mmCIF file of C-alpha atoms in Angstrom:
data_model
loop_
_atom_site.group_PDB
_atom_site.id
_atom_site.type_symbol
_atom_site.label_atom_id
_atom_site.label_comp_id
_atom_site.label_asym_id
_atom_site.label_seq_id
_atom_site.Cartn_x
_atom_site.Cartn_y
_atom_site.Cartn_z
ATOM 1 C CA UNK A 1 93.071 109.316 113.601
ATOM 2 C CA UNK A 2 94.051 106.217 111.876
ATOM 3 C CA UNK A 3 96.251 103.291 112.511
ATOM 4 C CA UNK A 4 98.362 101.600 110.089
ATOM 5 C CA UNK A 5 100.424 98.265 110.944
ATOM 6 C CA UNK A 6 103.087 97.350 109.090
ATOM 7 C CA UNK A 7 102.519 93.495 110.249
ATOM 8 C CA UNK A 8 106.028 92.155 108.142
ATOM 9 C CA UNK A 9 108.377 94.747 110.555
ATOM 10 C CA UNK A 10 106.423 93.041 113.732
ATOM 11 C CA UNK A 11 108.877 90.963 116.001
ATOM 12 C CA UNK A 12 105.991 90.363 118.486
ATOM 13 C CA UNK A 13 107.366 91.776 121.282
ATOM 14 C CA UNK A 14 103.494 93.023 122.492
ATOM 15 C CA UNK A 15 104.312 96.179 123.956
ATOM 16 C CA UNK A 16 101.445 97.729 122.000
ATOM 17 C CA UNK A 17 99.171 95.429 123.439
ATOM 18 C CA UNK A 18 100.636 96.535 126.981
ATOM 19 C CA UNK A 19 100.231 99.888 125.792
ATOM 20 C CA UNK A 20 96.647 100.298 124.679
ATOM 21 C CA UNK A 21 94.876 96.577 124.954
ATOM 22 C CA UNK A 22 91.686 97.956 123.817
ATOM 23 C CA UNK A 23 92.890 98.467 120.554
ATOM 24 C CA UNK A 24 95.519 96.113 120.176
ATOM 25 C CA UNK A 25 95.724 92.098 120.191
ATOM 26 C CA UNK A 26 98.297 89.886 119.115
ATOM 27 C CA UNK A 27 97.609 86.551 116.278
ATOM 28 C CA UNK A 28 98.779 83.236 117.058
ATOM 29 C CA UNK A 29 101.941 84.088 115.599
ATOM 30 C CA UNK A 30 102.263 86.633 118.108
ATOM 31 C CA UNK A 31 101.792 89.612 115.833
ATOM 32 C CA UNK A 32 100.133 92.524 116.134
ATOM 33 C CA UNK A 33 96.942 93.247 114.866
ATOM 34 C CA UNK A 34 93.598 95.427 115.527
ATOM 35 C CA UNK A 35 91.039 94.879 117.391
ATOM 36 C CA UNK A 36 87.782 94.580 115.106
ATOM 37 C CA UNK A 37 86.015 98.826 115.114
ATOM 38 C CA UNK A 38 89.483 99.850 116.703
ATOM 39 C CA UNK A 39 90.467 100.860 113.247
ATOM 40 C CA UNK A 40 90.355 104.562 114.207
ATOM 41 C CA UNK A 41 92.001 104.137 118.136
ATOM 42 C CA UNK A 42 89.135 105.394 119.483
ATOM 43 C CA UNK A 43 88.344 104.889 123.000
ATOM 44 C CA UNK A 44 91.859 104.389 124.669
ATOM 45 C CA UNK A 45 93.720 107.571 125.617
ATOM 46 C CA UNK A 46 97.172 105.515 125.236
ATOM 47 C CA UNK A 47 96.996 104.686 121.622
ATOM 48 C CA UNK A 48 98.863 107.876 120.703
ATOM 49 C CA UNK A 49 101.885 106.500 122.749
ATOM 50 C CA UNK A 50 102.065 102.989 121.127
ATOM 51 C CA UNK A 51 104.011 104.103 118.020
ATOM 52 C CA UNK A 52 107.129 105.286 120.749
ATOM 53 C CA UNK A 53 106.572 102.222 122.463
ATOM 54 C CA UNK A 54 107.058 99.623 119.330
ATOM 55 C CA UNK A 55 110.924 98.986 119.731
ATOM 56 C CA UNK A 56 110.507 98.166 115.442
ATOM 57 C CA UNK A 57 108.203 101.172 114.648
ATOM 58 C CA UNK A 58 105.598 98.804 112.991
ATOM 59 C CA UNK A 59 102.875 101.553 113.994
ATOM 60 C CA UNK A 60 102.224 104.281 112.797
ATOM 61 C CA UNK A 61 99.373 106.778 113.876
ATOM 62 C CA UNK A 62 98.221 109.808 111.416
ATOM 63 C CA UNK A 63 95.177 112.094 111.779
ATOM 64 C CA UNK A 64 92.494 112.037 109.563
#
């Protein structure tokens, strides 16, 4: 699996942090960004429901 953010669609609204926080944090702008070796989702079962969750679509999820 791997994550891509598309940071410049962001509006910050953190529902992919409330969605999988152990792969998702957001900058001091409020943005969304990875956590570091959370490249990959790994670890939290919820990741694969962030993309639905993003009310911009600024994540997208493929598999490897």
């Amino acid at each position: 699996m791997r994550i891509t953010v598309n940071r410049d669609r962001c509006i910050g609204s953190g529902q992919c942090v409330m969605t999988a926080p152990g792969v998702f944090t957001q900058d001091d702008e409020a943005l969304v960004a990875l956590l570091p070796g959370q490249e990959d989702g790994a670890g939290d079962p919820r990741v694969r429901e962030v993309p639905l969750a993003c009310p911009v679509q600024a994540i997208v999820i493929t598999e490897d």
